[in-house]
mmCIF file of C-alpha atoms in Angstrom:
data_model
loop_
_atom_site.group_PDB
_atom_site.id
_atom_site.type_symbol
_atom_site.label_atom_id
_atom_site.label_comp_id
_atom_site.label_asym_id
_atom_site.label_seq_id
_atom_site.Cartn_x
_atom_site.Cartn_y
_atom_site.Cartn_z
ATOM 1 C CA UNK A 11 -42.278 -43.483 30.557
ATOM 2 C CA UNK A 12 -43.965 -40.722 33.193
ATOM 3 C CA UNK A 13 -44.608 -37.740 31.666
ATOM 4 C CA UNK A 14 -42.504 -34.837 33.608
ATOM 5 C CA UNK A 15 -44.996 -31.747 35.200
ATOM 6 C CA UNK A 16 -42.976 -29.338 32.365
ATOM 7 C CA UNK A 17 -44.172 -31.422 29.287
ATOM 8 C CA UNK A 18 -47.885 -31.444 30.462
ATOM 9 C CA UNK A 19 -47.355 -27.864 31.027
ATOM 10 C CA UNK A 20 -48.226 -28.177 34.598
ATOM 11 C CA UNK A 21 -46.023 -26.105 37.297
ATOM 12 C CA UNK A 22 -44.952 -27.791 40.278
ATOM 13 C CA UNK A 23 -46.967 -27.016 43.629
ATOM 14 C CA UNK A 24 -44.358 -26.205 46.707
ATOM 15 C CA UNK A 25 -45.207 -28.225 50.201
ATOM 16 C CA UNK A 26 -45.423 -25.327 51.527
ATOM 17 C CA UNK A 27 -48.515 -23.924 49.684
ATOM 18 C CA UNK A 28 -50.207 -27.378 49.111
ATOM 19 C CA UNK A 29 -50.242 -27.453 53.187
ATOM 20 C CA UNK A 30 -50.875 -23.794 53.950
ATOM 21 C CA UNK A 31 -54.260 -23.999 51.318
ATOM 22 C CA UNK A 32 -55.490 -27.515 52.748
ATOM 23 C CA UNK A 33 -54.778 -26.323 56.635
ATOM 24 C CA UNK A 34 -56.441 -23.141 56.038
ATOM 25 C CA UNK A 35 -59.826 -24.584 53.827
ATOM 26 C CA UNK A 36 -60.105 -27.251 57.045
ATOM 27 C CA UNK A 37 -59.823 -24.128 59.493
ATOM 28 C CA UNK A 38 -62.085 -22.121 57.381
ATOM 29 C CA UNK A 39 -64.622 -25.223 56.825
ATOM 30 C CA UNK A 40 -64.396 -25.990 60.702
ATOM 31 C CA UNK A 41 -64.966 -22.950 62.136
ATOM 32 C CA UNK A 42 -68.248 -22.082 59.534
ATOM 33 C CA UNK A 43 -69.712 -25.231 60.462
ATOM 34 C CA UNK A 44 -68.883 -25.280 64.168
ATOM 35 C CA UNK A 45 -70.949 -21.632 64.252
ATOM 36 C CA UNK A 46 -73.836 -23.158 62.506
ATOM 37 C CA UNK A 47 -73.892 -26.223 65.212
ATOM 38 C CA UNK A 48 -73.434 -23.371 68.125
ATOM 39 C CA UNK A 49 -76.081 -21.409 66.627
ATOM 40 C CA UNK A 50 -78.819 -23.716 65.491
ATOM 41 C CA UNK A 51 -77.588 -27.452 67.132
ATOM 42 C CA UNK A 52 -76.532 -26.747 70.552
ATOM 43 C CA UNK A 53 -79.993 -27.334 71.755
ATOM 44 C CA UNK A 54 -79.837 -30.942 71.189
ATOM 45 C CA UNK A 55 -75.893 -31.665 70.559
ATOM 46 C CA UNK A 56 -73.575 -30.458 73.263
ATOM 47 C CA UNK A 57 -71.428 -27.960 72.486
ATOM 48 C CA UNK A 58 -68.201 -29.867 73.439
ATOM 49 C CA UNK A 59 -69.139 -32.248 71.262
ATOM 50 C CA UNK A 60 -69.136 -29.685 68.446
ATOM 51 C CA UNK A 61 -65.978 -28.712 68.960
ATOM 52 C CA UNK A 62 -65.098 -31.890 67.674
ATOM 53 C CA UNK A 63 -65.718 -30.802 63.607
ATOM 54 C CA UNK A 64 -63.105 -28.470 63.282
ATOM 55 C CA UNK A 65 -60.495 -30.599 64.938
ATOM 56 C CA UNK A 66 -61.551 -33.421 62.483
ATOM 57 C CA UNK A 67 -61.182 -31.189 59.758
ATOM 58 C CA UNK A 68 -58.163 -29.522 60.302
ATOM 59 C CA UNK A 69 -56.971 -33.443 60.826
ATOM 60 C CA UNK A 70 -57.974 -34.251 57.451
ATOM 61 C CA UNK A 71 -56.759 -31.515 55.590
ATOM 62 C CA UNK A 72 -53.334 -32.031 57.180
ATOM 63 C CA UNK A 73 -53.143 -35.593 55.820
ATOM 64 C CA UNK A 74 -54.618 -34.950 52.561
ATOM 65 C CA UNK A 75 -52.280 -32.347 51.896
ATOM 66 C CA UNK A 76 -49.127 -35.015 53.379
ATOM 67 C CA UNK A 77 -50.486 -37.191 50.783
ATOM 68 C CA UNK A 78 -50.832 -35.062 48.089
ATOM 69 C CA UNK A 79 -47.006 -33.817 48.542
ATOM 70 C CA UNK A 80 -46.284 -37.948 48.650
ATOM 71 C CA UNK A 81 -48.292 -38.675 45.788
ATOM 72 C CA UNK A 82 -45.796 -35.977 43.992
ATOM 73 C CA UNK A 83 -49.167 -34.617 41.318
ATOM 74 C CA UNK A 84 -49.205 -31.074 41.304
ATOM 75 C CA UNK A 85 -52.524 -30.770 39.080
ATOM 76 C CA UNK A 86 -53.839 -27.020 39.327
ATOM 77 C CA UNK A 87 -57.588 -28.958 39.924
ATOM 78 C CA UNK A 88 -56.650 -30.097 43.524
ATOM 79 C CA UNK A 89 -55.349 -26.583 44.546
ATOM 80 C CA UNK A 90 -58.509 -24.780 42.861
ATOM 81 C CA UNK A 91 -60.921 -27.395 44.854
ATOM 82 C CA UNK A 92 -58.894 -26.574 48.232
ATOM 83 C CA UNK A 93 -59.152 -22.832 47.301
ATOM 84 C CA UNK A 94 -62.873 -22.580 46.253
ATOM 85 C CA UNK A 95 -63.456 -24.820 50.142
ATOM 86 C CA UNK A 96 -61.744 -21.126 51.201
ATOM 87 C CA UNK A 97 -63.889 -18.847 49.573
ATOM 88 C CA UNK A 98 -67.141 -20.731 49.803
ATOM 89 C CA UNK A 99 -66.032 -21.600 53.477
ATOM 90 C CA UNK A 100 -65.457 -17.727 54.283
ATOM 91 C CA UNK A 101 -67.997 -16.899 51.850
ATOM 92 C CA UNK A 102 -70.727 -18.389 53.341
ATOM 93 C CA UNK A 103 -69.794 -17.323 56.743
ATOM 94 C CA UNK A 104 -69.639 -13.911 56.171
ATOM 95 C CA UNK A 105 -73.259 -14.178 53.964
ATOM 96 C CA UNK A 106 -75.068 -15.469 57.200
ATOM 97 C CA UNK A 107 -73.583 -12.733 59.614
ATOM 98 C CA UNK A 108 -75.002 -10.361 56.967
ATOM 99 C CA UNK A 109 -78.310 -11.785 56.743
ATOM 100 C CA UNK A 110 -78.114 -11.790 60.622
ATOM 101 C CA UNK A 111 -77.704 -8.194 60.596
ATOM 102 C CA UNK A 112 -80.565 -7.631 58.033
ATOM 103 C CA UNK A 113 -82.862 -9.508 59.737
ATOM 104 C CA UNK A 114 -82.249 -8.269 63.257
ATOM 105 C CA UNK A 115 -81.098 -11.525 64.685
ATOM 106 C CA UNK A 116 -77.499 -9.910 65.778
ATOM 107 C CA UNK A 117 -76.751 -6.665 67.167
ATOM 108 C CA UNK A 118 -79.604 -6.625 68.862
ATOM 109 C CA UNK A 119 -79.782 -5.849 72.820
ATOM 110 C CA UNK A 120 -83.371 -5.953 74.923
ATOM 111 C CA UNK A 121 -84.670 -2.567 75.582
ATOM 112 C CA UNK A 122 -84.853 -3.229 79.125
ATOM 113 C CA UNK A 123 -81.326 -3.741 79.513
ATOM 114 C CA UNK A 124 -80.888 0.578 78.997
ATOM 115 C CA UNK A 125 -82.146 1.347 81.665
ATOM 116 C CA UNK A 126 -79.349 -0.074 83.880
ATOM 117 C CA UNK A 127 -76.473 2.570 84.477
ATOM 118 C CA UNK A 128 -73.742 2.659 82.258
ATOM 119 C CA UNK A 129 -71.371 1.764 84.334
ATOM 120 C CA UNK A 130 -72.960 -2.008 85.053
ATOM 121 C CA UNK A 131 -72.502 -2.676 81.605
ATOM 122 C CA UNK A 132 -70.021 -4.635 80.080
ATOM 123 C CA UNK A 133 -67.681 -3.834 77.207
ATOM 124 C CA UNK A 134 -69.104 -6.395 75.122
ATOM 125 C CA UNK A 135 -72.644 -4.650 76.303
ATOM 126 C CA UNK A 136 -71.414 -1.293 75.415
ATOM 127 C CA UNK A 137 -70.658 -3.033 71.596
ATOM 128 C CA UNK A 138 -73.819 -4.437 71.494
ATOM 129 C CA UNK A 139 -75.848 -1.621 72.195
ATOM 130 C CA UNK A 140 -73.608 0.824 70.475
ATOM 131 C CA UNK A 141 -74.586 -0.754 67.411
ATOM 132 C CA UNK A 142 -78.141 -1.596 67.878
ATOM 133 C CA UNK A 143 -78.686 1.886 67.855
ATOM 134 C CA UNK A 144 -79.392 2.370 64.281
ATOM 135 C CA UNK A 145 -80.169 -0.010 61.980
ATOM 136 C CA UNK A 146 -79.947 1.235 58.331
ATOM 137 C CA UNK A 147 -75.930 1.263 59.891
ATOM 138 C CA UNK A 148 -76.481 -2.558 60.919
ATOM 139 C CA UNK A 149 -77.980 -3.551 57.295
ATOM 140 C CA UNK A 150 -74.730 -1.423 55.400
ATOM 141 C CA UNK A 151 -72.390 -3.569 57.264
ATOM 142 C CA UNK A 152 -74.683 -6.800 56.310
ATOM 143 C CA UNK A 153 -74.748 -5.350 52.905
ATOM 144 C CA UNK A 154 -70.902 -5.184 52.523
ATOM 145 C CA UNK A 155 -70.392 -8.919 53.930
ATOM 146 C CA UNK A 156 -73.075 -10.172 51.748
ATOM 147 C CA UNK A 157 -71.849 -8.393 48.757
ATOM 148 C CA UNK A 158 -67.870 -9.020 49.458
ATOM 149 C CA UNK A 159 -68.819 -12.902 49.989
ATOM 150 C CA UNK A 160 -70.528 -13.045 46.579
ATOM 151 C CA UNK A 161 -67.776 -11.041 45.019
ATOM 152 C CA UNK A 162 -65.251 -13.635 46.686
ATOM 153 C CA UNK A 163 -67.341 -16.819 44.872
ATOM 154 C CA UNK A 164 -66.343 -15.765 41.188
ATOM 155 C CA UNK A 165 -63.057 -15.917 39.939
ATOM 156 C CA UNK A 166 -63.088 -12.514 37.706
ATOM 157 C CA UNK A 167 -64.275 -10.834 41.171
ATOM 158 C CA UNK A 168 -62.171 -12.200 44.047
ATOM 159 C CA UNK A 169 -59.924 -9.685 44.382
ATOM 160 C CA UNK A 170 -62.446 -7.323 44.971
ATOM 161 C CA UNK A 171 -64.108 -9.117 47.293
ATOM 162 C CA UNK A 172 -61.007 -9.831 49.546
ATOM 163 C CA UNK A 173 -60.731 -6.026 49.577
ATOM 164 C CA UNK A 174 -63.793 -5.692 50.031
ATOM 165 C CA UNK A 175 -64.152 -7.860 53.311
ATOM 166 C CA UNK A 176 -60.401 -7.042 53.996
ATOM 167 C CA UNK A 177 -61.501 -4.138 56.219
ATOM 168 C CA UNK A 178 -65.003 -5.353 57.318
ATOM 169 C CA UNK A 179 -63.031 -8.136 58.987
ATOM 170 C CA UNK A 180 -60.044 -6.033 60.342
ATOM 171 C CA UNK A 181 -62.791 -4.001 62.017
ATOM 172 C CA UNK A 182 -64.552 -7.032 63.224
ATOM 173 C CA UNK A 183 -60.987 -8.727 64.992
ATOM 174 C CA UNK A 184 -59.895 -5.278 66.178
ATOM 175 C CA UNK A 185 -63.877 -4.707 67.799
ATOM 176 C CA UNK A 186 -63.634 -8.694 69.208
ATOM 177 C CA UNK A 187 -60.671 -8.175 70.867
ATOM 178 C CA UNK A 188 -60.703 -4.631 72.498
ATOM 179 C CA UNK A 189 -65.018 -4.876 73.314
ATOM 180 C CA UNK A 190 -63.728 -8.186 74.948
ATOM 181 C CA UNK A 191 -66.533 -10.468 73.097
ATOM 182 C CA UNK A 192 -64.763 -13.881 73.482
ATOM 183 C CA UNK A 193 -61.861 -15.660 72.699
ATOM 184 C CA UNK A 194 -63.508 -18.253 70.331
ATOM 185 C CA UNK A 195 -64.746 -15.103 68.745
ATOM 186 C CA UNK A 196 -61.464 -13.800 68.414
ATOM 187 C CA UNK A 197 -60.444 -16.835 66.626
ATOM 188 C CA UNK A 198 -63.253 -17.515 64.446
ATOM 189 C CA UNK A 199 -62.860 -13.981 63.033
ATOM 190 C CA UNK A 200 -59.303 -14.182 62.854
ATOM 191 C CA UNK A 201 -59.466 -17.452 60.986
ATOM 192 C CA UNK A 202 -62.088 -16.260 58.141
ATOM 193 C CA UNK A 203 -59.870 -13.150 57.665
ATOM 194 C CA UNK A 204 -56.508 -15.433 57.158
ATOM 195 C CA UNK A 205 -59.074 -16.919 54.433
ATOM 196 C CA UNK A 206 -59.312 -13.632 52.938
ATOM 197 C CA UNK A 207 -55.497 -12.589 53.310
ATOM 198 C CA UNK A 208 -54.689 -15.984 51.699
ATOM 199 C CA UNK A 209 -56.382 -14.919 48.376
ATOM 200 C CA UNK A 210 -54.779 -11.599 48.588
ATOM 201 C CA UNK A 211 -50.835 -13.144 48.970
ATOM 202 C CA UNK A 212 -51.265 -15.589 46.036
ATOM 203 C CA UNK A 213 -51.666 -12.073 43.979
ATOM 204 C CA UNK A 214 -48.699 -10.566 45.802
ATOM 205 C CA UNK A 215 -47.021 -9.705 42.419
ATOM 206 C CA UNK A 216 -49.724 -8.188 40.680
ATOM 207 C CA UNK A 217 -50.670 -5.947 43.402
ATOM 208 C CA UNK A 218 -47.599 -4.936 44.142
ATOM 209 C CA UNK A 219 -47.051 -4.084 40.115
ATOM 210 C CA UNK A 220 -50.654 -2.349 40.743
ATOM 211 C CA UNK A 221 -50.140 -0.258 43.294
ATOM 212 C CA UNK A 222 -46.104 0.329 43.277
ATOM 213 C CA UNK A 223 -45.116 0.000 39.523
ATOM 214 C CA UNK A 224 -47.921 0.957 37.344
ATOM 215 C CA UNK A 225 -47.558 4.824 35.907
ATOM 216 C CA UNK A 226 -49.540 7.094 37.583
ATOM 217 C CA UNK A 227 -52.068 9.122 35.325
ATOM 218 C CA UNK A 228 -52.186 12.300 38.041
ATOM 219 C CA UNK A 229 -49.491 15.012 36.842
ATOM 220 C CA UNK A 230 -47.017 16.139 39.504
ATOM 221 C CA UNK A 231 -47.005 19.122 41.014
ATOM 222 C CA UNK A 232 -43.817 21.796 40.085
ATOM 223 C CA UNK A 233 -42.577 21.916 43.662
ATOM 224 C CA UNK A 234 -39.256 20.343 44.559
ATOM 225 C CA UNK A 235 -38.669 17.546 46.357
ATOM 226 C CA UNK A 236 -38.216 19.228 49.648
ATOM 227 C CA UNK A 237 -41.083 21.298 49.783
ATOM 228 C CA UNK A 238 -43.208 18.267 48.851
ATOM 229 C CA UNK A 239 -41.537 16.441 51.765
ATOM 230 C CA UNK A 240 -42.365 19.257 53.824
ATOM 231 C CA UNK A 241 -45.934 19.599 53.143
ATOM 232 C CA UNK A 242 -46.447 15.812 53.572
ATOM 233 C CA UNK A 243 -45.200 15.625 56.920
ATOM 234 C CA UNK A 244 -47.063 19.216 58.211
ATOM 235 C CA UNK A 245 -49.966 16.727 58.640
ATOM 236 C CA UNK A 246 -48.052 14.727 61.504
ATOM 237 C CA UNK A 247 -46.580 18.381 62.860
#
């Protein structure tokens, strides 16, 4: 007689998360390796043909994960493999940018290009040389992808590395879109941050218990409510 998912102690896996974890690893998976063809292929594969991986990918992930809800086994080893293609897929992303940084192949703009007026430059110019200006500032923003993306490869350390690349990401999107670097920029980013929100909403409960419902050690202040209230909102007076 099959042995029922409750007996083996195993919990069963909603649709829902099964597809959301393989469609994001193939998004995550496509995108990292459709940078590395851009950067370091593109001189002997064209770049339409590139675009090719993540579609294939994102193809495959979408029938595994139809196959796996078909298949009805809801073993915790297939979600951690589709979880650890996240994190080493966003992991290893976010790693090479960082190295990029440190060894001044990004941010980087040719000296001759300043003396052009400032006006002829473009916003995504006006990004680039912003932050070419100093490069101790280029190698702490390295430092904190390479150091979030190892964080995000252990399981006692994820969380902190989500929060950790959490806002190193939001900056990067937010930069993307309003410095106008590209579209497929905008995307790529935005894809390796859903990676990191992903990791973050599986541990919806505990954070919320962490930051909402856990006692707070700081003693309150003898003021009543309203004159708290008050001073709180003199900041936005």
């Amino acid at each position: 007689e099959p042995v029922s998912l409750h007996a083996m102690g195993m919990q069963k896996i909603p649709f829902f998360k099964k597809f959301v974890t393989c469609l994001l690893a193939g998004l995550v998976i496509g995108a990292a390796v459709l940078r590395q063809g851009i950067t370091y292929f593109r001189a002997w594969v064209p770049i339409r043909e590139l675009t090719i991986i993540p579609l294939l990918t994102v193809t495959a992930a979408i029938i595994y994960a139809i196959v796996w809800q078909v298949r009805k086994t809801d073993s915790p080893a297939i979600l951690s493999f589709w979880q650890g293609l996240i994190r080493y897929g966003v992991a290893f992303d976010l790693a090479e940018f960082g190295w990029a940084k440190i060894c001044r192949t990004q941010l980087v703009i040719p000296i001759s290009r300043l003396d052009l007026p400032y006006h002829s430059f473009s916003p995504s110019d006006l990004f680039w040389t912003f932050f070419s200006h100093s490069y101790l500032f280029d190698c702490i923003i390295g430092g904190l992808q390479i150091a979030g993306a190892l964080l995000l490869l252990f399981r006692r350390t994820r969380l902190a590395g989500a929060f950790v690349l959490l806002p190193v990401l939001a900056n990067i999107v937010l930069m993307d879109i309003f410095y106008q670097i590209g579209g497929s920029v905008v995307v790529h980013a935005s894809i390796m941050m859903a990676g990191v929100l992903y990791f973050l909403f599986i541990e919806f409960r505990r954070l919320k218990d962490f930051f909402f419902a856990a006692k707070d050690q700081l003693p309150a202040l003898p003021l009543s409510n309203f004159a708290k209230w008050t001073i709180r909102l003199s900041i936005i007076y």
